[in-house]
Amino acid sequence: MKSPFNRRAASALADPGLQEALQVATSRFGDLRKQAFDSSAAPLALRARAREIRRRTFEDLNLHLDTLFSNLSRLGVHVHSAADASEADKIILGIARRRGVKTVVKSKSMASEEIHLNAALEAAGITPFETDLGEWILQLAGEVPSHLVAPALHKTREQVARLFAEKVDPHIGDDPRDLTAAARRQLRKEFLRADMGVSGVNFAIAETGTLCLVTNEGNARLVTTLPKVHVAIMGIEKVVPTLAEALTLLAVLPRSATGEKLTSYFTMLTGPRKKAEADGPEEMHLVVLDNGRSRHLGGPFHEAFYCIRCGSCQNACPVFQSVGGHAYDSVYGGPIGSILSPMLRGLETSGELSAASSLCGACQEACPVFVDIPRMLIEMREARVAQRATPMPERAAFRLAAWAMRTPFVWDLGVKLLPRLLGPLVKRIKARWLPNPAGAWLKGRDFPPAPPKSFRSIWKERQRDTKRPASHAADRPAETHGGKSVDRARRLLSISKGISHAPATPTPGPLPEVEVPDPAARFCEEFEAAGGRAHRPESMEAARGIVLELFRCFSDRPAVMSEGLPLAAANWLREDGAEILPLSQAGDDCRGEISKAGLGITGCDWAIAETGTVILTSGPRRPRLYSLLPEVHLVLVPEERIVPHLSAASPLIRDALTGSGESPSCVSLITGPSRSADIGLTLVTGVHGPCEIHAILVPEKLNLSPGLVAEETSPFSLEEE
């Protein structure tokens, strides 16, 4: 009798569309991952440091959680503890009822899938909208995610096109750009009117009380900015002690997940909207989910909590590559899911997943923090046997084998008889006709021919040879095939001592970094590699021309811009007859007007050369939405604010969050435009955020033309040293 997993796997193997999608996607993710890690100065040292961060975090988990909760409460975030999925749903529904919520927009969250939040909301009369493109596709199809990072990985472009024709627009074609544009139009309306936003958490930084989201599409920024209430859900394993350590984990997560140095958006949320800020949620909640996690702390499967949910083990696993995520019948599929699912759901429900592995070790090799999944799979199998969760025929077969091994006479007899019995079957290829489960096992394998001699007989011969006198050396028989096998095994054993899937030893001190001799030039190179367009004007007149050219692409639409810019962009646009919307005031996000803007112009606090990233902090007269709702985002980057590496930005951001002044509620690291490849692995920009992003680099001294001066309120004076 086939197990439930085997039945689902057989169905997956018989689906040619699924097989094509899996092979293309997993191989591409693997190639991109390798390229991304090759771009770092010391990939193994970086991964070893990331693992050490995870290990040390769990040594003092209670301390870090207490620090996190204390800082969140100080910032005005309501912290809730949920023992299980039912309690988590109850907490979120209570918040929604108190605020009169009718619609909820959600960014991708495996924790919300784990607690089946959508079903709970719908049962309470509240309409949830998944806003991640892949998740929305699955919501339309009535399906669940099949991959940790690419939820609709199992769907081909043709399948998505047919779904959109049925559910969204009967006249739509199969071009991924048209399909994505349709999703953008549909979901933009839901963003603007939603009462509550629900998100997951990638990292929760204890020292600052910051919740971090790693995304590409821009939907998570909208989910955590537009609704008046934001609810985040996380497991206890998401805590990270310090901001510097979170940025180290950020250096490995996108590389492992999508093959990028950084995703388009890394959003750091530190409390609800401040009084002087124009946008952001008025109320913020964090639901901390246990759901069986705490009972495994310090146990044999404790290391599974080191996982940072990148999905690279799924891409590397030959079983997942063949059957996909739905065969696991769990939120968490693939190798890490074969550990997490039994931990959270019990051996009775998901224990068989531990057998869905060849134990090849590819998962641990691909894991950015070297989680020892093969060891835990073996221990999970052992736990399953101890609880008698294996089928009775399997237990009976192993009991029979154990009895034979404990009985020398029976074992010797079997060794002598089995080659004679199986030899004719193997020669006539009749082994494939054996009944299940032997027949099923042999469908994809060749039955090995029985050796002419057993290991024990070969060993006895070798022992006799070593006892012969040296004078009889000439009488020694030629090296047997079995003897060669023993010698080869010895050589392989000696070689294997230098080969291991175990993590590299972390090195103390700063990690090696790539050389960045010219930060401005490197920033431009990386900014364009990420999909942006960098400009380095030689004069103020040239800068003016760039700004006006971008605006004229949307001349029938207004523009928005932050205050304190290093260029007089507002004056230039007004002289050209442009409509510039009034600056959003504190507590008034002006979402309707901003959503009509064609161009949004902002400054930036810092930029990172190595990744082509701009860093924006929220604050008075610096609305978050100006870099998010317009079709095009233009960011003005003072060259003196460019730092060489991500690690160099860490103390700057930390000072902004912990300094004496009022800290920003949001810090956004932006690397390229909003983008997604959820439809047929075709990269499309402008999913939910800006379709384009441009940067004008402003040197400390720019050749000023008459009448062209920087704005008086600019904190970045052109003469500033």
XYZ file of C-alpha atoms in Angstrom:
721
model
C 0.000 0.000 0.000
C 1.344 3.416 -0.946
C 1.859 6.015 1.780
C 0.105 9.403 1.433
C 3.391 11.033 0.415
C 4.037 8.382 -2.217
C 0.578 8.901 -3.694
C 1.107 12.655 -3.913
C 4.604 12.140 -5.313
C 3.303 9.751 -7.980
C 0.751 12.354 -9.039
C 3.474 15.020 -9.250
C 5.753 12.792 -11.314
C 2.931 12.188 -13.789
C 2.357 15.935 -14.336
C 4.539 17.093 -17.291
C 3.778 20.784 -16.703
C 4.904 20.544 -13.096
C 8.041 18.650 -14.069
C 9.008 21.332 -16.574
C 8.378 24.151 -14.093
C 10.362 22.444 -11.328
C 13.398 21.630 -13.428
C 13.673 25.093 -14.958
C 13.103 26.971 -11.696
C 15.269 24.953 -9.312
C 18.221 24.804 -11.704
C 18.009 28.540 -12.372
C 17.837 29.388 -8.673
C 20.886 27.209 -8.084
C 22.899 28.962 -10.799
C 21.938 32.423 -9.543
C 22.849 31.478 -5.976
C 26.340 30.412 -7.025
C 26.926 33.625 -8.971
C 25.730 35.760 -6.067
C 28.027 34.120 -3.525
C 30.951 34.289 -5.944
C 30.557 38.085 -5.873
C 31.367 38.226 -2.144
C 34.932 38.479 -0.872
C 34.822 35.341 1.301
C 31.643 33.255 0.834
C 32.522 30.496 3.310
C 33.626 32.950 5.992
C 30.411 34.925 5.503
C 28.269 31.800 5.844
C 30.259 30.627 8.864
C 29.686 33.994 10.544
C 25.965 33.798 9.760
C 25.761 30.330 11.314
C 27.624 31.509 14.401
C 25.123 34.352 14.798
C 22.246 31.882 14.721
C 23.980 29.521 17.147
C 24.794 32.237 19.691
C 21.305 33.701 19.435
C 19.777 30.490 20.725
C 22.287 30.209 23.556
C 20.608 33.256 25.162
C 17.233 33.174 23.436
C 15.249 34.250 26.501
C 17.496 37.285 27.010
C 17.151 38.395 23.392
C 13.382 37.895 23.382
C 13.043 39.895 26.613
C 15.143 42.703 25.119
C 13.070 42.668 21.941
C 9.733 42.756 23.760
C 10.917 45.519 26.096
C 12.050 47.730 23.218
C 8.895 47.072 21.201
C 6.705 48.036 24.149
C 8.762 51.200 24.673
C 8.150 52.111 21.030
C 4.387 51.634 21.340
C 4.103 48.220 19.666
C 1.552 45.850 21.215
C 3.183 42.434 21.740
C 0.988 39.317 21.903
C 2.042 35.761 22.671
C 0.196 32.902 20.943
C 0.636 29.332 22.164
C -0.797 27.829 18.982
C -2.443 28.650 15.659
C -5.917 28.932 17.150
C -4.798 31.494 19.715
C -2.921 33.505 17.077
C -6.040 33.670 14.892
C -8.117 34.689 17.904
C -5.730 37.552 18.734
C -5.719 38.894 15.171
C -9.499 38.622 14.841
C -9.871 40.492 18.132
C -7.748 43.373 16.814
C -9.735 43.418 13.565
C -13.129 43.478 15.320
C -12.065 46.243 17.683
C -10.982 48.400 14.726
C -13.988 47.532 12.543
C -11.821 45.969 9.849
C -13.562 44.869 6.645
C -10.610 44.148 4.345
C -7.060 43.007 5.042
C -4.052 43.183 2.719
C -1.315 40.633 3.370
C 2.288 40.405 2.316
C 3.858 36.965 1.943
C 4.067 35.273 5.334
C 4.684 31.589 5.964
C 3.632 32.126 9.588
C 0.184 33.288 8.421
C -0.023 30.177 6.232
C 0.966 28.072 9.237
C -1.985 29.385 11.287
C -4.413 29.320 8.293
C -5.201 32.990 8.834
C -7.086 33.531 5.570
C -9.664 30.889 6.456
C -10.123 32.410 9.922
C -10.618 35.912 8.476
C -13.113 34.724 5.881
C -15.080 32.811 8.517
C -15.342 36.076 10.478
C -16.665 37.987 7.449
C -13.371 39.792 6.741
C -11.944 39.716 3.213
C -8.194 38.995 2.966
C -6.170 39.884 -0.124
C -2.810 38.285 -0.762
C -0.648 40.952 -2.402
C 2.541 39.081 -3.254
C 2.087 38.325 -6.954
C 2.721 34.604 -6.551
C 0.477 34.371 -3.486
C -2.314 36.294 -5.252
C -2.116 33.877 -8.177
C -2.550 30.987 -5.749
C -5.412 32.731 -3.949
C -7.217 33.067 -7.286
C -6.540 29.384 -7.991
C -7.557 28.229 -4.507
C -4.124 26.688 -3.910
C -1.396 26.943 -1.278
C 2.288 27.871 -1.742
C 4.691 25.196 -2.942
C 7.992 26.961 -2.194
C 9.317 29.133 0.629
C 10.379 31.987 -1.675
C 8.572 31.399 -4.987
C 5.081 30.322 -3.882
C 3.753 29.757 -7.422
C 6.892 28.044 -8.686
C 4.814 25.035 -9.767
C 2.705 27.066 -12.219
C 3.713 27.700 -15.818
C 3.084 30.968 -17.636
C 0.330 29.347 -19.699
C -1.466 28.151 -16.576
C -1.306 31.627 -15.038
C -2.631 33.200 -18.253
C -5.618 30.831 -18.315
C -6.306 31.593 -14.654
C -6.238 35.375 -15.241
C -8.508 35.015 -18.272
C -11.000 33.187 -16.078
C -10.742 35.306 -12.922
C -9.448 38.767 -13.900
C -9.833 39.718 -17.579
C -11.218 37.393 -20.276
C -9.330 39.310 -22.986
C -5.886 39.216 -21.386
C -2.990 37.528 -23.195
C -0.103 35.490 -21.823
C 2.594 38.187 -21.735
C 3.927 38.284 -18.127
C 4.104 42.097 -18.322
C 0.399 42.350 -19.125
C -0.486 39.816 -16.445
C 1.590 41.697 -13.864
C 0.054 45.037 -14.872
C -3.425 43.573 -14.370
C -2.459 42.425 -10.876
C -0.994 45.869 -10.110
C -4.227 47.644 -11.116
C -6.426 45.246 -9.175
C -4.391 45.231 -5.981
C -3.560 48.954 -5.928
C -7.241 49.627 -5.183
C -7.166 47.160 -2.295
C -4.022 48.722 -0.834
C -5.594 52.176 -0.805
C -8.794 51.099 0.969
C -7.612 48.310 3.297
C -8.226 48.697 7.027
C -5.463 46.368 8.205
C -2.135 45.118 6.887
C -0.675 41.753 7.894
C 2.949 40.808 7.315
C 5.511 38.290 8.409
C 8.932 39.094 9.856
C 12.308 38.070 8.439
C 14.383 39.422 11.325
C 13.370 40.990 14.643
C 16.293 43.047 15.979
C 16.345 42.917 19.764
C 18.629 45.898 20.480
C 16.451 48.396 18.570
C 12.998 46.759 18.562
C 13.013 46.704 14.756
C 10.984 44.321 12.574
C 12.583 43.666 9.174
C 11.056 42.545 5.882
C 12.990 41.306 2.836
C 10.962 41.743 -0.373
C 11.182 42.547 -4.081
C 7.743 43.678 -5.198
C 7.005 46.609 -2.893
C 3.804 45.061 -1.583
C 5.201 44.642 1.934
C 6.046 48.358 2.074
C 2.479 49.204 1.055
C 1.004 46.680 3.506
C 2.993 48.222 6.372
C 2.421 51.870 5.365
C -1.106 52.446 4.026
C -3.465 50.619 6.452
C -4.053 52.273 9.816
C -3.290 48.998 11.606
C -0.285 46.761 10.978
C -0.101 43.257 12.450
C 3.159 41.300 12.117
C 3.403 37.567 12.823
C 6.616 35.734 13.651
C 7.946 32.593 15.275
C 10.308 32.897 18.219
C 13.202 31.877 15.956
C 13.183 35.190 14.028
C 14.910 37.197 16.767
C 18.412 38.575 16.021
C 20.419 40.248 18.817
C 21.881 43.281 17.012
C 21.428 45.348 13.884
C 24.946 44.509 12.687
C 24.155 40.796 12.959
C 20.880 41.276 11.084
C 22.780 42.905 8.209
C 25.205 39.958 8.152
C 22.239 37.609 7.776
C 20.863 39.952 5.115
C 24.115 39.480 3.188
C 23.415 35.733 2.848
C 19.596 35.582 2.649
C 18.976 37.170 -0.797
C 22.046 35.478 -2.243
C 20.675 32.088 -1.202
C 17.018 32.798 -1.937
C 16.939 34.614 -5.279
C 20.582 34.987 -6.293
C 20.711 38.735 -5.570
C 23.166 40.722 -3.486
C 20.155 42.493 -1.994
C 16.461 42.400 -2.770
C 14.707 45.513 -4.053
C 13.493 46.401 -0.574
C 14.797 45.760 2.917
C 12.294 47.469 5.202
C 13.117 48.162 8.850
C 10.074 49.060 10.958
C 10.693 50.563 14.388
C 7.309 51.267 15.915
C 4.169 52.898 14.476
C 4.094 56.284 12.746
C 5.698 59.084 14.745
C 3.614 62.207 15.405
C 5.515 64.377 12.938
C 5.451 61.787 10.133
C 2.920 61.931 7.319
C 2.376 58.219 6.747
C 2.666 54.839 8.380
C 0.306 52.837 10.614
C -1.272 54.438 13.656
C -1.271 51.128 15.493
C 1.215 48.260 15.344
C 0.993 44.741 16.773
C 3.382 41.793 16.900
C 1.998 38.269 17.364
C 4.754 35.929 18.559
C 3.857 32.371 17.604
C 4.987 29.296 19.531
C 2.862 26.541 17.961
C 5.115 23.761 19.231
C 8.462 25.507 18.824
C 9.423 25.866 22.479
C 9.188 22.146 23.222
C 12.039 21.490 20.775
C 14.476 24.083 22.153
C 17.631 22.304 23.285
C 16.464 19.017 21.752
C 17.851 16.985 18.841
C 16.016 19.161 16.295
C 16.929 22.491 17.885
C 19.216 23.333 14.936
C 16.228 23.537 12.577
C 15.491 26.944 14.128
C 18.710 28.314 12.598
C 16.881 28.250 9.232
C 16.373 31.717 7.702
C 13.725 30.504 5.184
C 15.695 31.111 1.989
C 14.474 27.967 0.191
C 17.932 27.039 -1.128
C 17.689 23.530 0.357
C 14.506 23.010 -1.662
C 16.230 24.081 -4.868
C 19.148 21.698 -4.222
C 17.137 18.653 -3.123
C 16.717 15.955 -5.811
C 13.439 14.831 -4.225
C 11.951 18.346 -4.223
C 13.200 18.867 -7.778
C 11.164 15.821 -8.791
C 7.915 16.183 -6.829
C 7.656 19.861 -5.794
C 6.297 21.317 -2.582
C 2.678 20.155 -2.613
C 3.739 16.517 -2.256
C 4.800 17.346 1.312
C 1.246 18.475 2.223
C 2.655 21.131 4.538
C 3.400 24.845 4.643
C 7.074 23.919 4.897
C 8.151 21.525 2.153
C 11.498 20.200 1.015
C 14.358 19.120 3.287
C 13.858 21.699 6.044
C 10.107 21.093 5.895
C 10.722 17.390 6.472
C 12.109 18.447 9.856
C 9.896 21.430 10.721
C 6.594 19.808 9.763
C 6.910 16.825 12.149
C 8.212 19.195 14.837
C 5.187 21.481 14.571
C 2.473 19.038 13.472
C 3.618 15.807 15.102
C 5.134 12.558 13.859
C 1.720 11.001 13.346
C 0.776 13.682 10.812
C 4.071 14.429 9.049
C 6.573 11.844 10.240
C 6.795 10.087 6.881
C 8.383 13.202 5.337
C 11.716 12.345 6.958
C 11.890 9.335 4.622
C 11.507 11.583 1.554
C 15.241 12.117 1.262
C 18.249 10.390 -0.241
C 20.490 11.840 2.514
C 22.843 13.092 -0.204
C 23.728 16.215 1.803
C 22.968 18.706 -0.984
C 20.595 20.558 1.352
C 23.275 21.244 3.952
C 25.772 22.230 1.288
C 23.295 24.795 -0.097
C 22.149 26.108 3.294
C 23.610 29.575 3.979
C 23.950 28.739 7.694
C 24.954 25.073 7.247
C 21.932 23.578 9.032
C 22.715 19.862 9.448
C 19.509 18.616 7.863
C 20.806 15.083 7.054
C 21.592 14.388 10.714
C 18.162 15.581 11.820
C 16.429 13.541 9.117
C 18.095 10.403 10.469
C 17.132 11.300 14.031
C 13.571 12.050 12.913
C 13.398 8.606 11.323
C 14.680 7.103 14.561
C 12.032 8.983 16.551
C 9.376 7.769 14.150
C 10.461 4.151 14.616
C 10.555 4.587 18.395
C 6.948 5.795 18.326
C 5.947 2.907 16.059
C 4.878 5.425 13.427
C 6.253 3.288 10.592
C 4.006 0.810 8.712
C 3.727 -2.671 10.240
C 5.243 -4.509 7.206
C 8.293 -2.247 7.404
C 8.703 -2.892 11.126
C 8.326 -6.637 10.564
C 10.970 -6.615 7.811
C 13.483 -4.825 10.016
C 12.761 -7.161 12.944
C 13.427 -10.136 10.671
C 16.675 -8.578 9.445
C 17.764 -7.807 13.015
C 17.038 -11.399 14.111
C 19.053 -12.756 11.185
C 22.001 -10.500 12.021
C 21.937 -11.654 15.640
C 21.875 -15.334 14.593
C 25.182 -16.291 12.890
C 23.897 -19.594 11.507
C 20.892 -17.936 9.826
C 23.026 -15.075 8.519
C 25.661 -17.413 7.046
C 22.963 -19.542 5.456
C 21.299 -16.482 3.929
C 24.591 -15.177 2.554
C 25.186 -18.515 0.840
C 21.662 -19.056 -0.498
C 20.567 -15.556 -1.575
C 23.104 -15.191 -4.429
C 21.958 -18.521 -5.837
C 18.286 -17.573 -5.571
C 18.577 -13.990 -6.832
C 21.149 -14.636 -9.554
C 18.699 -16.099 -12.101
C 16.154 -13.356 -11.369
C 18.695 -10.619 -11.971
C 19.880 -12.207 -15.202
C 16.325 -12.474 -16.519
C 15.416 -8.958 -15.268
C 12.620 -10.530 -13.252
C 13.501 -8.514 -10.159
C 11.259 -5.750 -11.506
C 8.328 -8.149 -11.237
C 8.709 -8.563 -7.492
C 5.637 -7.556 -5.465
C 5.465 -4.253 -3.592
C 7.337 -2.716 -1.918
C 10.342 -4.392 -3.572
C 8.854 -3.957 -7.046
C 8.190 -0.244 -6.475
C 11.721 0.261 -5.166
C 13.174 -1.361 -8.277
C 11.224 0.759 -10.765
C 13.903 3.425 -10.716
C 16.895 1.240 -9.861
C 18.901 -1.667 -11.209
C 19.075 -4.610 -8.851
C 22.781 -5.135 -8.030
C 24.144 -8.557 -8.985
C 25.141 -10.757 -6.069
C 28.942 -10.818 -5.523
C 30.685 -14.142 -6.082
C 32.103 -14.002 -2.558
C 30.839 -12.427 0.633
C 32.876 -9.869 2.534
C 33.385 -12.328 5.394
C 34.836 -14.993 3.112
C 37.169 -12.448 1.482
C 38.263 -11.262 4.904
C 39.027 -14.809 6.036
C 41.167 -15.355 2.933
C 43.128 -12.173 3.593
C 43.666 -13.194 7.202
C 45.022 -16.560 6.081
C 47.331 -14.843 3.599
C 48.828 -12.581 6.252
C 49.625 -15.592 8.458
C 51.614 -17.403 5.727
C 55.413 -17.392 6.013
C 57.259 -14.943 3.794
C 58.834 -17.867 1.877
C 55.389 -18.784 0.633
C 54.776 -15.358 -0.853
C 55.095 -16.774 -4.325
C 52.226 -19.115 -3.562
C 49.950 -16.174 -2.614
C 47.005 -15.915 -4.996
C 46.587 -12.872 -7.194
C 44.726 -9.871 -5.734
C 41.045 -10.681 -5.738
C 38.259 -8.339 -6.771
C 37.147 -8.294 -3.149
C 40.616 -7.307 -1.967
C 40.663 -4.388 -4.367
C 37.321 -3.278 -2.974
C 38.665 -3.301 0.575
C 41.736 -1.277 -0.414
C 39.594 1.177 -2.341
C 37.316 1.588 0.668
C 40.339 2.364 2.836
C 41.568 5.008 0.386
C 38.135 6.625 0.181
C 37.877 6.671 3.956
C 41.184 8.505 4.251
C 40.154 11.000 1.561
C 36.747 11.601 3.129
C 38.354 12.930 6.300
C 39.027 16.148 4.410
C 35.570 16.376 2.866
C 32.609 17.312 5.013
C 29.350 19.185 4.876
C 30.149 20.622 8.300
C 30.379 24.433 8.474
C 33.643 26.293 8.244
C 35.030 27.635 11.509
C 34.046 31.314 11.933
C 36.984 33.707 11.969
C 37.153 36.480 14.580
C 37.236 40.128 13.614
C 35.777 41.897 10.577
C 34.903 39.805 7.545
C 36.881 40.339 4.331
C 35.221 42.837 1.976
C 35.498 43.416 -1.757
C 37.670 46.368 -2.708
C 35.821 49.573 -3.610
C 38.445 52.114 -4.717
C 35.877 54.521 -6.219
C 32.581 54.347 -4.267
C 30.663 56.640 -6.632
C 31.660 54.702 -9.753
C 30.953 51.357 -8.076
C 27.564 52.608 -6.878
C 26.584 53.555 -10.435
C 27.703 50.166 -11.755
C 25.771 48.192 -9.143
C 22.726 50.482 -9.267
C 22.359 49.810 -12.985
C 23.051 46.086 -12.535
C 20.067 46.040 -10.157
C 17.812 47.562 -12.821
C 18.152 51.272 -12.048
C 19.552 54.133 -14.125
C 22.399 56.200 -12.667
C 23.276 59.723 -13.843
C 26.450 61.711 -13.099
C 25.847 65.204 -14.524
C 28.868 67.422 -15.006
C 26.938 70.631 -14.440
C 23.825 71.900 -12.740
C 22.309 72.546 -16.164
C 22.820 68.887 -17.064
C 21.156 67.824 -13.799
C 18.210 70.105 -14.591
C 17.855 68.471 -18.003
C 17.690 64.981 -16.477
C 14.967 65.986 -14.007
C 12.850 67.665 -16.677
C 13.256 64.765 -19.107
C 11.994 62.302 -16.511
C 9.020 64.491 -15.629
C 8.027 65.010 -19.261
C 7.463 61.261 -19.579
C 4.463 61.889 -17.289
C 3.723 65.523 -18.094
C -0.019 64.953 -17.724
C 0.442 63.794 -14.141
C 1.633 65.672 -11.049
C 4.938 65.155 -9.253
C 5.742 64.826 -5.551
C 9.001 65.529 -3.770
C 10.463 65.530 -0.307
C 11.953 68.638 1.250
C 15.633 69.156 1.895
C 16.870 68.042 -1.520
C 20.453 68.763 -2.654
C 19.162 70.157 -5.972
C 16.536 72.808 -6.723
C 14.306 70.280 -8.483
C 11.065 71.943 -7.371
C 12.041 75.270 -8.937
C 13.014 73.586 -12.203
C 9.711 71.742 -12.484
C 7.615 74.812 -11.653
C 9.477 76.829 -14.274
C 8.579 74.084 -16.747
C 4.896 74.348 -15.829
C 4.712 71.137 -13.805
C 2.121 70.504 -11.128
C 3.783 69.665 -7.820
C 1.514 68.322 -5.118
C 1.706 69.987 -1.691
C 3.913 68.164 0.785
C 2.009 65.651 2.908
C 1.560 66.955 6.424
C 1.841 65.021 9.673
C -0.896 62.409 9.903
C -2.201 63.074 6.370
C -0.650 60.670 3.878
C -2.552 62.082 0.850
C -2.568 58.579 -0.620
C -5.159 59.294 -3.283
C -3.240 62.216 -4.766
C 0.182 60.574 -4.502
C -1.057 57.445 -6.284
C -1.757 59.630 -9.333
C 1.787 61.038 -9.426
C 4.062 60.104 -12.290
C 7.335 61.143 -10.643
C 8.439 61.025 -7.012
C 11.683 62.786 -6.056
C 13.466 62.107 -2.774
C 16.865 62.550 -1.258
C 18.644 59.759 0.566
C 20.426 59.508 3.879
C 23.155 57.167 2.646
C 23.974 54.890 -0.274
C 25.945 51.630 -0.492
C 28.447 51.260 -3.324
C 28.884 47.467 -3.222
C 25.173 46.779 -3.802
C 23.879 49.940 -5.518
C 21.509 50.599 -2.610
C 19.975 53.867 -1.404
C 18.887 54.240 2.229
C 15.888 56.421 3.094
C 14.641 57.179 6.593
C 11.125 58.377 7.299
C 10.627 61.624 9.128
C 8.967 65.035 9.057
C 8.533 66.175 5.451
C 9.994 62.882 4.137
C 6.941 60.678 3.463
C 7.486 56.981 2.792
C 4.958 56.961 -0.051
C 6.943 59.375 -2.242
C 9.373 56.563 -3.078
C 6.639 53.964 -3.427
C 3.407 55.073 -5.136
C 4.616 57.127 -8.176
C 5.447 55.385 -11.445
C 9.072 56.568 -11.349
C 11.279 57.224 -8.320
C 14.140 59.707 -8.715
C 16.586 59.763 -5.814
C 19.225 62.464 -5.406
C 22.413 60.977 -3.939
C 25.107 63.231 -2.441
C 28.386 61.520 -3.329
C 29.839 62.117 0.127
C 27.021 59.981 1.558
C 28.086 56.839 -0.331
C 29.664 54.170 1.891
C 31.581 51.233 0.389
C 29.850 48.231 1.998
C 26.655 47.110 3.701
C 28.583 46.632 6.945
C 29.641 50.300 6.861
C 25.985 51.359 6.873
C 25.277 49.423 10.070
C 26.561 51.994 12.616
C 24.907 54.834 10.681
C 21.486 53.172 10.780
C 21.962 52.141 14.402
C 22.767 55.721 15.420
C 19.641 56.932 13.604
C 17.493 54.410 15.503
C 19.077 54.808 18.935
C 20.337 58.413 18.912
C 19.127 61.240 21.110
C 16.642 62.617 18.570
C 13.347 61.048 17.554
C 14.089 57.876 15.637
C 12.437 57.158 12.274
C 9.627 54.624 12.252
C 10.891 53.228 8.954
C 14.276 52.780 7.297
C 14.144 51.551 3.699
C 17.066 50.040 1.818
C 16.125 50.255 -1.873
C 18.071 48.328 -4.528
C 16.512 48.659 -7.959
C 12.866 48.968 -8.998
C 9.938 46.892 -7.801
C 10.222 43.529 -9.571
C 9.066 39.917 -9.695
C 9.653 36.735 -11.677
C 6.651 34.846 -10.298
C 5.128 34.299 -13.753
C 7.143 31.843 -15.810
C 10.411 33.095 -14.263
C 10.152 36.174 -16.493
C 11.515 39.253 -14.716
C 8.999 42.111 -14.762
C 9.450 45.521 -13.118
C 6.761 47.704 -11.608
C 4.810 45.060 -9.717
C 3.519 47.245 -6.879
C 6.182 49.921 -6.432
C 7.838 52.193 -9.020
C 8.388 50.778 -12.497
C 11.681 52.664 -12.758
C 14.229 54.084 -10.350
C 16.789 56.736 -11.301
C 19.632 58.228 -9.288
C 21.397 61.532 -9.849
C 24.746 61.633 -8.084
C 25.454 65.073 -6.658
C 29.140 65.788 -6.000
C 30.169 68.135 -3.227
C 30.959 70.801 -5.791
C 28.844 70.862 -8.922
C 29.413 73.451 -11.675
C 26.609 75.916 -10.888
C 24.940 77.753 -13.763
C 23.527 81.208 -13.044
C 20.227 81.060 -11.165
C 20.531 77.342 -10.411
C 21.045 76.788 -6.690
C 20.223 74.078 -4.231
C 17.100 74.357 -2.106
C 17.652 76.510 0.969
C 16.321 73.792 3.260
C 18.776 71.192 1.972
C 20.864 69.472 4.665
C 23.349 68.585 1.918
C 24.897 71.898 0.918
C 26.913 71.761 -2.273
C 29.733 73.489 -0.421
C 29.585 71.133 2.559
C 32.956 69.632 3.437
